[in-house]
Amino acid sequence: HMLRDEDNAGYRRVMRDTLEFEWAWAADKPKAIVVDQAAQAFAAYEYGQLVRWGPVSTGSLGQTPSGLFHLSWRSRGHRSSIDPSWYLEWYFNFIPSRGIAFHKYSLPGQAASHGCVRMLERDSQWLFEWGDPPRKGAKGTPVAVLGCPDRHKQWHSASFLQQGVSLPDAPPSTVMNCQTYTGSTPATQRKTIR
C-alpha cells in the first residue's frame, strides 16, 4: 500500500502526537529539518518551533546516512543518476557527493529508496520553496538525519508510537553509515549517536 496525499490524514494525526513541537538546538536557527529514519518522518522547524511534518521513505538498505548536512541545490525536476528514466520532481539535494536529495516519489510506508528521502508531492513542493540553498558566506538550511531504518521496528506499531520521536540535544557531529547497521536506535539512545 502506497501513501498518497489524499490518504495520509491519519498518519499526520498520529505523528502530530509523536514528534516534538520544540527543538532547543534549532531555537537560534531560522530553519532546520529533521529526518527520523526509524519513524520514516520529517519535521521542519523555524527558530525551534515545529512548522510542518510528514511521512518519508529513506534508503531501503541503509543508503541514507545519518548525520548533519545542509540543503545545497535544487531543481524543479532532475533525472536520477542511478536510472535516467526516473524523473524526480521538487528535487532539493543535501548530500551532493552522493546525489542524495529530498524529492517527490511514492511512499510504501517503509524505507524503500536508493538513498534519497522520498516525500509526498505537497511536502516536497513545500520544502522546495521553504528551504534555503547556500548563499555567499552561509550554508543552506541544516538537515539532521537521525538514526537508521529498522524493518523490525515499524513506525506504526503501538510501542513505537507510545515512545515517540525524541530529538537529540544536537545533531550527530559525524556521519554514520547505515548500510552496515543491524539494529534499532531507541529514542533514549539517539542522544549519544556519534
mmCIF file with all atom_site columns, C-alpha atoms in Angstrom:
data_model
loop_
_atom_site.group_PDB
_atom_site.id
_atom_site.type_symbol
_atom_site.label_atom_id
_atom_site.label_alt_id
_atom_site.label_comp_id
_atom_site.label_asym_id
_atom_site.label_entity_id
_atom_site.label_seq_id
_atom_site.pdbx_PDB_ins_code
_atom_site.Cartn_x
_atom_site.Cartn_y
_atom_site.Cartn_z
_atom_site.occupancy
_atom_site.B_iso_or_equiv
_atom_site.pdbx_formal_charge
_atom_site.auth_seq_id
_atom_site.auth_comp_id
_atom_site.auth_asym_id
_atom_site.auth_atom_id
_atom_site.pdbx_PDB_model_num
ATOM 1   C CA . HIS A 1 1   ? 0.000  0.000  0.000   1.00 0.00 ? 1   HIS A CA 1
ATOM 2   C CA . MET A 1 2   ? 1.417  3.375  -1.031  1.00 0.00 ? 2   MET A CA 1
ATOM 3   C CA . LEU A 1 3   ? 0.771  6.546  0.990   1.00 0.00 ? 3   LEU A CA 1
ATOM 4   C CA . ARG A 1 4   ? -0.733 9.266  -1.180  1.00 0.00 ? 4   ARG A CA 1
ATOM 5   C CA . ASP A 1 5   ? -1.506 12.894 -0.404  1.00 0.00 ? 5   ASP A CA 1
ATOM 6   C CA . GLU A 1 6   ? -5.211 12.239 -0.057  1.00 0.00 ? 6   GLU A CA 1
ATOM 7   C CA . ASP A 1 7   ? -4.970 9.285  2.342   1.00 0.00 ? 7   ASP A CA 1
ATOM 8   C CA . ASN A 1 8   ? -2.337 10.338 4.867   1.00 0.00 ? 8   ASN A CA 1
ATOM 9   C CA . ALA A 1 9   ? -4.568 12.334 7.238   1.00 0.00 ? 9   ALA A CA 1
ATOM 10  C CA . GLY A 1 10  ? -4.477 9.504  9.804   1.00 0.00 ? 10  GLY A CA 1
ATOM 11  C CA . TYR A 1 11  ? -0.676 9.323  9.606   1.00 0.00 ? 11  TYR A CA 1
ATOM 12  C CA . ARG A 1 12  ? -0.418 13.064 10.176  1.00 0.00 ? 12  ARG A CA 1
ATOM 13  C CA . ARG A 1 13  ? -2.712 12.894 13.229  1.00 0.00 ? 13  ARG A CA 1
ATOM 14  C CA . VAL A 1 14  ? -0.606 10.097 14.727  1.00 0.00 ? 14  VAL A CA 1
ATOM 15  C CA . MET A 1 15  ? 2.741  11.763 14.005  1.00 0.00 ? 15  MET A CA 1
ATOM 16  C CA . ARG A 1 16  ? 1.495  15.100 15.382  1.00 0.00 ? 16  ARG A CA 1
ATOM 17  C CA . ASP A 1 17  ? 1.365  13.401 18.773  1.00 0.00 ? 17  ASP A CA 1
ATOM 18  C CA . THR A 1 18  ? 4.681  11.591 18.210  1.00 0.00 ? 18  THR A CA 1
ATOM 19  C CA . LEU A 1 19  ? 7.010  14.423 17.099  1.00 0.00 ? 19  LEU A CA 1
ATOM 20  C CA . GLU A 1 20  ? 8.426  17.106 19.371  1.00 0.00 ? 20  GLU A CA 1
ATOM 21  C CA . PHE A 1 21  ? 6.920  20.561 18.842  1.00 0.00 ? 21  PHE A CA 1
ATOM 22  C CA . GLU A 1 22  ? 10.073 22.341 20.020  1.00 0.00 ? 22  GLU A CA 1
ATOM 23  C CA . TRP A 1 23  ? 13.748 21.628 19.402  1.00 0.00 ? 23  TRP A CA 1
ATOM 24  C CA . ALA A 1 24  ? 16.172 23.628 21.554  1.00 0.00 ? 24  ALA A CA 1
ATOM 25  C CA . TRP A 1 25  ? 19.131 23.088 19.166  1.00 0.00 ? 25  TRP A CA 1
ATOM 26  C CA . ALA A 1 26  ? 17.220 24.848 16.384  1.00 0.00 ? 26  ALA A CA 1
ATOM 27  C CA . ALA A 1 27  ? 15.964 27.750 18.552  1.00 0.00 ? 27  ALA A CA 1
ATOM 28  C CA . ASP A 1 28  ? 18.575 30.152 17.118  1.00 0.00 ? 28  ASP A CA 1
ATOM 29  C CA . LYS A 1 29  ? 18.218 28.917 13.522  1.00 0.00 ? 29  LYS A CA 1
ATOM 30  C CA . PRO A 1 30  ? 15.721 30.447 11.096  1.00 0.00 ? 30  PRO A CA 1
ATOM 31  C CA . LYS A 1 31  ? 15.083 26.969 9.645   1.00 0.00 ? 31  LYS A CA 1
ATOM 32  C CA . ALA A 1 32  ? 16.092 23.360 10.316  1.00 0.00 ? 32  ALA A CA 1
ATOM 33  C CA . ILE A 1 33  ? 14.924 19.975 9.034   1.00 0.00 ? 33  ILE A CA 1
ATOM 34  C CA . VAL A 1 34  ? 14.934 16.611 10.821  1.00 0.00 ? 34  VAL A CA 1
ATOM 35  C CA . VAL A 1 35  ? 14.553 13.219 9.144   1.00 0.00 ? 35  VAL A CA 1
ATOM 36  C CA . ASP A 1 36  ? 13.981 10.420 11.641  1.00 0.00 ? 36  ASP A CA 1
ATOM 37  C CA . GLN A 1 37  ? 14.719 7.157  9.853   1.00 0.00 ? 37  GLN A CA 1
ATOM 38  C CA . ALA A 1 38  ? 13.135 4.909  12.490  1.00 0.00 ? 38  ALA A CA 1
ATOM 39  C CA . ALA A 1 39  ? 9.891  6.900  12.227  1.00 0.00 ? 39  ALA A CA 1
ATOM 40  C CA . GLN A 1 40  ? 10.219 7.428  8.445   1.00 0.00 ? 40  GLN A CA 1
ATOM 41  C CA . ALA A 1 41  ? 9.117  11.015 9.057   1.00 0.00 ? 41  ALA A CA 1
ATOM 42  C CA . PHE A 1 42  ? 10.445 14.526 8.579   1.00 0.00 ? 42  PHE A CA 1
ATOM 43  C CA . ALA A 1 43  ? 9.878  17.636 10.656  1.00 0.00 ? 43  ALA A CA 1
ATOM 44  C CA . ALA A 1 44  ? 10.648 21.241 9.734   1.00 0.00 ? 44  ALA A CA 1
ATOM 45  C CA . TYR A 1 45  ? 11.396 23.863 12.386  1.00 0.00 ? 45  TYR A CA 1
ATOM 46  C CA . GLU A 1 46  ? 11.599 27.650 12.391  1.00 0.00 ? 46  GLU A CA 1
ATOM 47  C CA . TYR A 1 47  ? 13.527 29.011 15.370  1.00 0.00 ? 47  TYR A CA 1
ATOM 48  C CA . GLY A 1 48  ? 12.987 25.690 17.124  1.00 0.00 ? 48  GLY A CA 1
ATOM 49  C CA . GLN A 1 49  ? 9.208  25.553 16.587  1.00 0.00 ? 49  GLN A CA 1
ATOM 50  C CA . LEU A 1 50  ? 7.637  22.771 14.510  1.00 0.00 ? 50  LEU A CA 1
ATOM 51  C CA . VAL A 1 51  ? 6.037  24.209 11.355  1.00 0.00 ? 51  VAL A CA 1
ATOM 52  C CA . ARG A 1 52  ? 5.471  21.078 9.238   1.00 0.00 ? 52  ARG A CA 1
ATOM 53  C CA . TRP A 1 53  ? 5.864  17.313 9.345   1.00 0.00 ? 53  TRP A CA 1
ATOM 54  C CA . GLY A 1 54  ? 5.062  14.355 7.150   1.00 0.00 ? 54  GLY A CA 1
ATOM 55  C CA . PRO A 1 55  ? 5.971  10.833 6.050   1.00 0.00 ? 55  PRO A CA 1
ATOM 56  C CA . VAL A 1 56  ? 9.124  9.971  4.103   1.00 0.00 ? 56  VAL A CA 1
ATOM 57  C CA . SER A 1 57  ? 10.837 6.922  2.666   1.00 0.00 ? 57  SER A CA 1
ATOM 58  C CA . THR A 1 58  ? 14.628 6.726  3.097   1.00 0.00 ? 58  THR A CA 1
ATOM 59  C CA . GLY A 1 59  ? 17.172 4.189  1.808   1.00 0.00 ? 59  GLY A CA 1
ATOM 60  C CA . SER A 1 60  ? 15.824 0.615  1.871   1.00 0.00 ? 60  SER A CA 1
ATOM 61  C CA . LEU A 1 61  ? 19.240 -0.894 2.548   1.00 0.00 ? 61  LEU A CA 1
ATOM 62  C CA . GLY A 1 62  ? 20.555 1.913  4.725   1.00 0.00 ? 62  GLY A CA 1
ATOM 63  C CA . GLN A 1 63  ? 21.888 4.045  1.858   1.00 0.00 ? 63  GLN A CA 1
ATOM 64  C CA . THR A 1 64  ? 20.745 7.227  3.619   1.00 0.00 ? 64  THR A CA 1
ATOM 65  C CA . PRO A 1 65  ? 23.468 8.044  6.169   1.00 0.00 ? 65  PRO A CA 1
ATOM 66  C CA . SER A 1 66  ? 22.646 9.749  9.451   1.00 0.00 ? 66  SER A CA 1
ATOM 67  C CA . GLY A 1 67  ? 24.413 12.970 10.382  1.00 0.00 ? 67  GLY A CA 1
ATOM 68  C CA . LEU A 1 68  ? 24.222 16.729 9.930   1.00 0.00 ? 68  LEU A CA 1
ATOM 69  C CA . PHE A 1 69  ? 24.028 18.017 6.361   1.00 0.00 ? 69  PHE A CA 1
ATOM 70  C CA . HIS A 1 70  ? 22.792 21.181 4.638   1.00 0.00 ? 70  HIS A CA 1
ATOM 71  C CA . LEU A 1 71  ? 20.490 21.841 1.709   1.00 0.00 ? 71  LEU A CA 1
ATOM 72  C CA . SER A 1 72  ? 22.716 22.502 -1.274  1.00 0.00 ? 72  SER A CA 1
ATOM 73  C CA . TRP A 1 73  ? 20.982 22.913 -4.628  1.00 0.00 ? 73  TRP A CA 1
ATOM 74  C CA . ARG A 1 74  ? 17.519 22.449 -6.027  1.00 0.00 ? 74  ARG A CA 1
ATOM 75  C CA . SER A 1 75  ? 15.845 21.738 -9.330  1.00 0.00 ? 75  SER A CA 1
ATOM 76  C CA . ARG A 1 76  ? 12.175 21.646 -10.259 1.00 0.00 ? 76  ARG A CA 1
ATOM 77  C CA . GLY A 1 77  ? 12.954 18.276 -11.857 1.00 0.00 ? 77  GLY A CA 1
ATOM 78  C CA . HIS A 1 78  ? 16.070 16.138 -12.063 1.00 0.00 ? 78  HIS A CA 1
ATOM 79  C CA . ARG A 1 79  ? 16.989 12.838 -13.732 1.00 0.00 ? 79  ARG A CA 1
ATOM 80  C CA . SER A 1 80  ? 18.270 10.193 -11.350 1.00 0.00 ? 80  SER A CA 1
ATOM 81  C CA . SER A 1 81  ? 21.966 9.329  -11.567 1.00 0.00 ? 81  SER A CA 1
ATOM 82  C CA . ILE A 1 82  ? 21.028 5.679  -10.828 1.00 0.00 ? 82  ILE A CA 1
ATOM 83  C CA . ASP A 1 83  ? 18.428 5.364  -13.582 1.00 0.00 ? 83  ASP A CA 1
ATOM 84  C CA . PRO A 1 84  ? 17.956 8.288  -16.016 1.00 0.00 ? 84  PRO A CA 1
ATOM 85  C CA . SER A 1 85  ? 14.384 7.134  -16.716 1.00 0.00 ? 85  SER A CA 1
ATOM 86  C CA . TRP A 1 86  ? 13.449 8.253  -13.164 1.00 0.00 ? 86  TRP A CA 1
ATOM 87  C CA . TYR A 1 87  ? 12.357 11.865 -13.222 1.00 0.00 ? 87  TYR A CA 1
ATOM 88  C CA . LEU A 1 88  ? 12.478 13.293 -9.691  1.00 0.00 ? 88  LEU A CA 1
ATOM 89  C CA . GLU A 1 89  ? 10.239 16.304 -9.108  1.00 0.00 ? 89  GLU A CA 1
ATOM 90  C CA . TRP A 1 90  ? 10.804 19.014 -6.487  1.00 0.00 ? 90  TRP A CA 1
ATOM 91  C CA . TYR A 1 91  ? 14.420 17.910 -6.025  1.00 0.00 ? 91  TYR A CA 1
ATOM 92  C CA . PHE A 1 92  ? 16.473 19.528 -3.218  1.00 0.00 ? 92  PHE A CA 1
ATOM 93  C CA . ASN A 1 93  ? 19.924 17.984 -2.716  1.00 0.00 ? 93  ASN A CA 1
ATOM 94  C CA . PHE A 1 94  ? 21.560 17.785 0.713   1.00 0.00 ? 94  PHE A CA 1
ATOM 95  C CA . ILE A 1 95  ? 24.454 15.333 0.157   1.00 0.00 ? 95  ILE A CA 1
ATOM 96  C CA . PRO A 1 96  ? 25.939 16.445 -3.191  1.00 0.00 ? 96  PRO A CA 1
ATOM 97  C CA . SER A 1 97  ? 28.819 13.943 -3.122  1.00 0.00 ? 97  SER A CA 1
ATOM 98  C CA . ARG A 1 98  ? 26.313 11.059 -3.124  1.00 0.00 ? 98  ARG A CA 1
ATOM 99  C CA . GLY A 1 99  ? 23.418 12.625 -5.033  1.00 0.00 ? 99  GLY A CA 1
ATOM 100 C CA . ILE A 1 100 ? 21.079 12.302 -2.041  1.00 0.00 ? 100 ILE A CA 1
ATOM 101 C CA . ALA A 1 101 ? 18.125 14.662 -2.007  1.00 0.00 ? 101 ALA A CA 1
ATOM 102 C CA . PHE A 1 102 ? 14.547 15.254 -0.941  1.00 0.00 ? 102 PHE A CA 1
ATOM 103 C CA . HIS A 1 103 ? 12.093 14.748 -3.807  1.00 0.00 ? 103 HIS A CA 1
ATOM 104 C CA . LYS A 1 104 ? 8.595  13.633 -4.708  1.00 0.00 ? 104 LYS A CA 1
ATOM 105 C CA . TYR A 1 105 ? 8.143  9.882  -5.159  1.00 0.00 ? 105 TYR A CA 1
ATOM 106 C CA . SER A 1 106 ? 5.870  7.072  -3.993  1.00 0.00 ? 106 SER A CA 1
ATOM 107 C CA . LEU A 1 107 ? 5.838  6.185  -0.288  1.00 0.00 ? 107 LEU A CA 1
ATOM 108 C CA . PRO A 1 108 ? 5.289  2.496  0.549   1.00 0.00 ? 108 PRO A CA 1
ATOM 109 C CA . GLY A 1 109 ? 5.197  3.093  4.320   1.00 0.00 ? 109 GLY A CA 1
ATOM 110 C CA . GLN A 1 110 ? 8.776  1.945  4.939   1.00 0.00 ? 110 GLN A CA 1
ATOM 111 C CA . ALA A 1 111 ? 12.357 2.678  3.865   1.00 0.00 ? 111 ALA A CA 1
ATOM 112 C CA . ALA A 1 112 ? 12.388 1.912  0.129   1.00 0.00 ? 112 ALA A CA 1
ATOM 113 C CA . SER A 1 113 ? 14.555 4.421  -1.757  1.00 0.00 ? 113 SER A CA 1
ATOM 114 C CA . HIS A 1 114 ? 18.075 4.123  -3.152  1.00 0.00 ? 114 HIS A CA 1
ATOM 115 C CA . GLY A 1 115 ? 19.278 6.753  -0.656  1.00 0.00 ? 115 GLY A CA 1
ATOM 116 C CA . CYS A 1 116 ? 17.170 9.840  -1.291  1.00 0.00 ? 116 CYS A CA 1
ATOM 117 C CA . VAL A 1 117 ? 14.396 10.977 1.013   1.00 0.00 ? 117 VAL A CA 1
ATOM 118 C CA . ARG A 1 118 ? 11.107 10.453 -0.790  1.00 0.00 ? 118 ARG A CA 1
ATOM 119 C CA . MET A 1 119 ? 8.233  12.760 0.127   1.00 0.00 ? 119 MET A CA 1
ATOM 120 C CA . LEU A 1 120 ? 4.605  13.350 -0.775  1.00 0.00 ? 120 LEU A CA 1
ATOM 121 C CA . GLU A 1 121 ? 4.213  15.882 -3.568  1.00 0.00 ? 121 GLU A CA 1
ATOM 122 C CA . ARG A 1 122 ? 2.765  18.604 -1.341  1.00 0.00 ? 122 ARG A CA 1
ATOM 123 C CA . ASP A 1 123 ? 5.592  18.170 1.202   1.00 0.00 ? 123 ASP A CA 1
ATOM 124 C CA . SER A 1 124 ? 8.361  18.110 -1.431  1.00 0.00 ? 124 SER A CA 1
ATOM 125 C CA . GLN A 1 125 ? 6.934  21.184 -3.154  1.00 0.00 ? 125 GLN A CA 1
ATOM 126 C CA . TRP A 1 126 ? 6.632  22.976 0.191   1.00 0.00 ? 126 TRP A CA 1
ATOM 127 C CA . LEU A 1 127 ? 10.237 22.087 1.140   1.00 0.00 ? 127 LEU A CA 1
ATOM 128 C CA . PHE A 1 128 ? 11.471 23.139 -2.315  1.00 0.00 ? 128 PHE A CA 1
ATOM 129 C CA . GLU A 1 129 ? 10.018 26.610 -1.759  1.00 0.00 ? 129 GLU A CA 1
ATOM 130 C CA . TRP A 1 130 ? 10.681 26.873 2.006   1.00 0.00 ? 130 TRP A CA 1
ATOM 131 C CA . GLY A 1 131 ? 14.270 25.579 2.236   1.00 0.00 ? 131 GLY A CA 1
ATOM 132 C CA . ASP A 1 132 ? 17.298 27.778 1.695   1.00 0.00 ? 132 ASP A CA 1
ATOM 133 C CA . PRO A 1 133 ? 20.248 26.810 -0.516  1.00 0.00 ? 133 PRO A CA 1
ATOM 134 C CA . PRO A 1 134 ? 23.686 28.115 0.466   1.00 0.00 ? 134 PRO A CA 1
ATOM 135 C CA . ARG A 1 135 ? 24.391 31.788 -0.053  1.00 0.00 ? 135 ARG A CA 1
ATOM 136 C CA . LYS A 1 136 ? 27.680 33.626 -0.111  1.00 0.00 ? 136 LYS A CA 1
ATOM 137 C CA . GLY A 1 137 ? 29.203 33.070 3.322   1.00 0.00 ? 137 GLY A CA 1
ATOM 138 C CA . ALA A 1 138 ? 26.289 30.937 4.620   1.00 0.00 ? 138 ALA A CA 1
ATOM 139 C CA . LYS A 1 139 ? 25.399 27.256 4.425   1.00 0.00 ? 139 LYS A CA 1
ATOM 140 C CA . GLY A 1 140 ? 21.968 26.066 3.345   1.00 0.00 ? 140 GLY A CA 1
ATOM 141 C CA . THR A 1 141 ? 19.215 25.021 5.746   1.00 0.00 ? 141 THR A CA 1
ATOM 142 C CA . PRO A 1 142 ? 20.579 22.379 8.172   1.00 0.00 ? 142 PRO A CA 1
ATOM 143 C CA . VAL A 1 143 ? 19.299 18.811 7.669   1.00 0.00 ? 143 VAL A CA 1
ATOM 144 C CA . ALA A 1 144 ? 19.688 16.414 10.613  1.00 0.00 ? 144 ALA A CA 1
ATOM 145 C CA . VAL A 1 145 ? 19.204 12.780 9.591   1.00 0.00 ? 145 VAL A CA 1
ATOM 146 C CA . LEU A 1 146 ? 18.731 10.726 12.755  1.00 0.00 ? 146 LEU A CA 1
ATOM 147 C CA . GLY A 1 147 ? 19.222 7.017  13.312  1.00 0.00 ? 147 GLY A CA 1
ATOM 148 C CA . CYS A 1 148 ? 18.875 4.262  10.763  1.00 0.00 ? 148 CYS A CA 1
ATOM 149 C CA . PRO A 1 149 ? 15.815 2.469  9.395   1.00 0.00 ? 149 PRO A CA 1
ATOM 150 C CA . ASP A 1 150 ? 14.861 -0.742 11.170  1.00 0.00 ? 150 ASP A CA 1
ATOM 151 C CA . ARG A 1 151 ? 12.497 -3.101 9.354   1.00 0.00 ? 151 ARG A CA 1
ATOM 152 C CA . HIS A 1 152 ? 11.830 -4.949 12.629  1.00 0.00 ? 152 HIS A CA 1
ATOM 153 C CA . LYS A 1 153 ? 10.533 -1.829 14.385  1.00 0.00 ? 153 LYS A CA 1
ATOM 154 C CA . GLN A 1 154 ? 7.751  -0.294 12.349  1.00 0.00 ? 154 GLN A CA 1
ATOM 155 C CA . TRP A 1 155 ? 6.776  3.337  12.932  1.00 0.00 ? 155 TRP A CA 1
ATOM 156 C CA . HIS A 1 156 ? 3.096  2.350  13.045  1.00 0.00 ? 156 HIS A CA 1
ATOM 157 C CA . SER A 1 157 ? 3.497  -0.135 15.930  1.00 0.00 ? 157 SER A CA 1
ATOM 158 C CA . ALA A 1 158 ? 1.833  0.819  19.232  1.00 0.00 ? 158 ALA A CA 1
ATOM 159 C CA . SER A 1 159 ? 5.118  0.611  21.160  1.00 0.00 ? 159 SER A CA 1
ATOM 160 C CA . PHE A 1 160 ? 6.908  2.966  18.756  1.00 0.00 ? 160 PHE A CA 1
ATOM 161 C CA . LEU A 1 161 ? 4.072  5.479  18.789  1.00 0.00 ? 161 LEU A CA 1
ATOM 162 C CA . GLN A 1 162 ? 3.927  5.452  22.593  1.00 0.00 ? 162 GLN A CA 1
ATOM 163 C CA . GLN A 1 163 ? 7.694  6.034  22.778  1.00 0.00 ? 163 GLN A CA 1
ATOM 164 C CA . GLY A 1 164 ? 7.591  8.798  20.170  1.00 0.00 ? 164 GLY A CA 1
ATOM 165 C CA . VAL A 1 165 ? 10.456 10.590 18.492  1.00 0.00 ? 165 VAL A CA 1
ATOM 166 C CA . SER A 1 166 ? 13.000 12.073 20.877  1.00 0.00 ? 166 SER A CA 1
ATOM 167 C CA . LEU A 1 167 ? 15.172 14.741 19.294  1.00 0.00 ? 167 LEU A CA 1
ATOM 168 C CA . PRO A 1 168 ? 18.813 14.897 20.368  1.00 0.00 ? 168 PRO A CA 1
ATOM 169 C CA . ASP A 1 169 ? 20.304 17.888 22.184  1.00 0.00 ? 169 ASP A CA 1
ATOM 170 C CA . ALA A 1 170 ? 22.289 18.413 18.967  1.00 0.00 ? 170 ALA A CA 1
ATOM 171 C CA . PRO A 1 171 ? 22.551 16.534 15.666  1.00 0.00 ? 171 PRO A CA 1
ATOM 172 C CA . PRO A 1 172 ? 25.282 13.898 15.372  1.00 0.00 ? 172 PRO A CA 1
ATOM 173 C CA . SER A 1 173 ? 28.676 15.503 14.752  1.00 0.00 ? 173 SER A CA 1
ATOM 174 C CA . THR A 1 174 ? 29.825 12.690 12.454  1.00 0.00 ? 174 THR A CA 1
ATOM 175 C CA . VAL A 1 175 ? 28.165 10.781 9.638   1.00 0.00 ? 175 VAL A CA 1
ATOM 176 C CA . MET A 1 176 ? 27.001 7.257  10.451  1.00 0.00 ? 176 MET A CA 1
ATOM 177 C CA . ASN A 1 177 ? 26.843 4.689  7.665   1.00 0.00 ? 177 ASN A CA 1
ATOM 178 C CA . CYS A 1 178 ? 23.503 2.901  7.899   1.00 0.00 ? 178 CYS A CA 1
ATOM 179 C CA . GLN A 1 179 ? 24.372 0.232  5.310   1.00 0.00 ? 179 GLN A CA 1
ATOM 180 C CA . THR A 1 180 ? 26.102 -1.880 7.957   1.00 0.00 ? 180 THR A CA 1
ATOM 181 C CA . TYR A 1 181 ? 23.561 -1.080 10.670  1.00 0.00 ? 181 TYR A CA 1
ATOM 182 C CA . THR A 1 182 ? 21.651 -4.080 12.022  1.00 0.00 ? 182 THR A CA 1
ATOM 183 C CA . GLY A 1 183 ? 19.563 -2.879 14.985  1.00 0.00 ? 183 GLY A CA 1
ATOM 184 C CA . SER A 1 184 ? 17.274 -0.122 16.110  1.00 0.00 ? 184 SER A CA 1
ATOM 185 C CA . THR A 1 185 ? 18.355 3.011  17.928  1.00 0.00 ? 185 THR A CA 1
ATOM 186 C CA . PRO A 1 186 ? 15.944 3.609  20.805  1.00 0.00 ? 186 PRO A CA 1
ATOM 187 C CA . ALA A 1 187 ? 14.892 7.211  21.377  1.00 0.00 ? 187 ALA A CA 1
ATOM 188 C CA . THR A 1 188 ? 16.731 7.248  24.700  1.00 0.00 ? 188 THR A CA 1
ATOM 189 C CA . GLN A 1 189 ? 19.985 6.375  22.929  1.00 0.00 ? 189 GLN A CA 1
ATOM 190 C CA . ARG A 1 190 ? 19.627 8.750  19.986  1.00 0.00 ? 190 ARG A CA 1
ATOM 191 C CA . LYS A 1 191 ? 21.306 11.475 22.001  1.00 0.00 ? 191 LYS A CA 1
ATOM 192 C CA . THR A 1 192 ? 24.555 9.505  22.026  1.00 0.00 ? 192 THR A CA 1
ATOM 193 C CA . ILE A 1 193 ? 24.906 8.734  18.297  1.00 0.00 ? 193 ILE A CA 1
ATOM 194 C CA . ARG A 1 194 ? 28.261 9.944  17.058  1.00 0.00 ? 194 ARG A CA 1
#
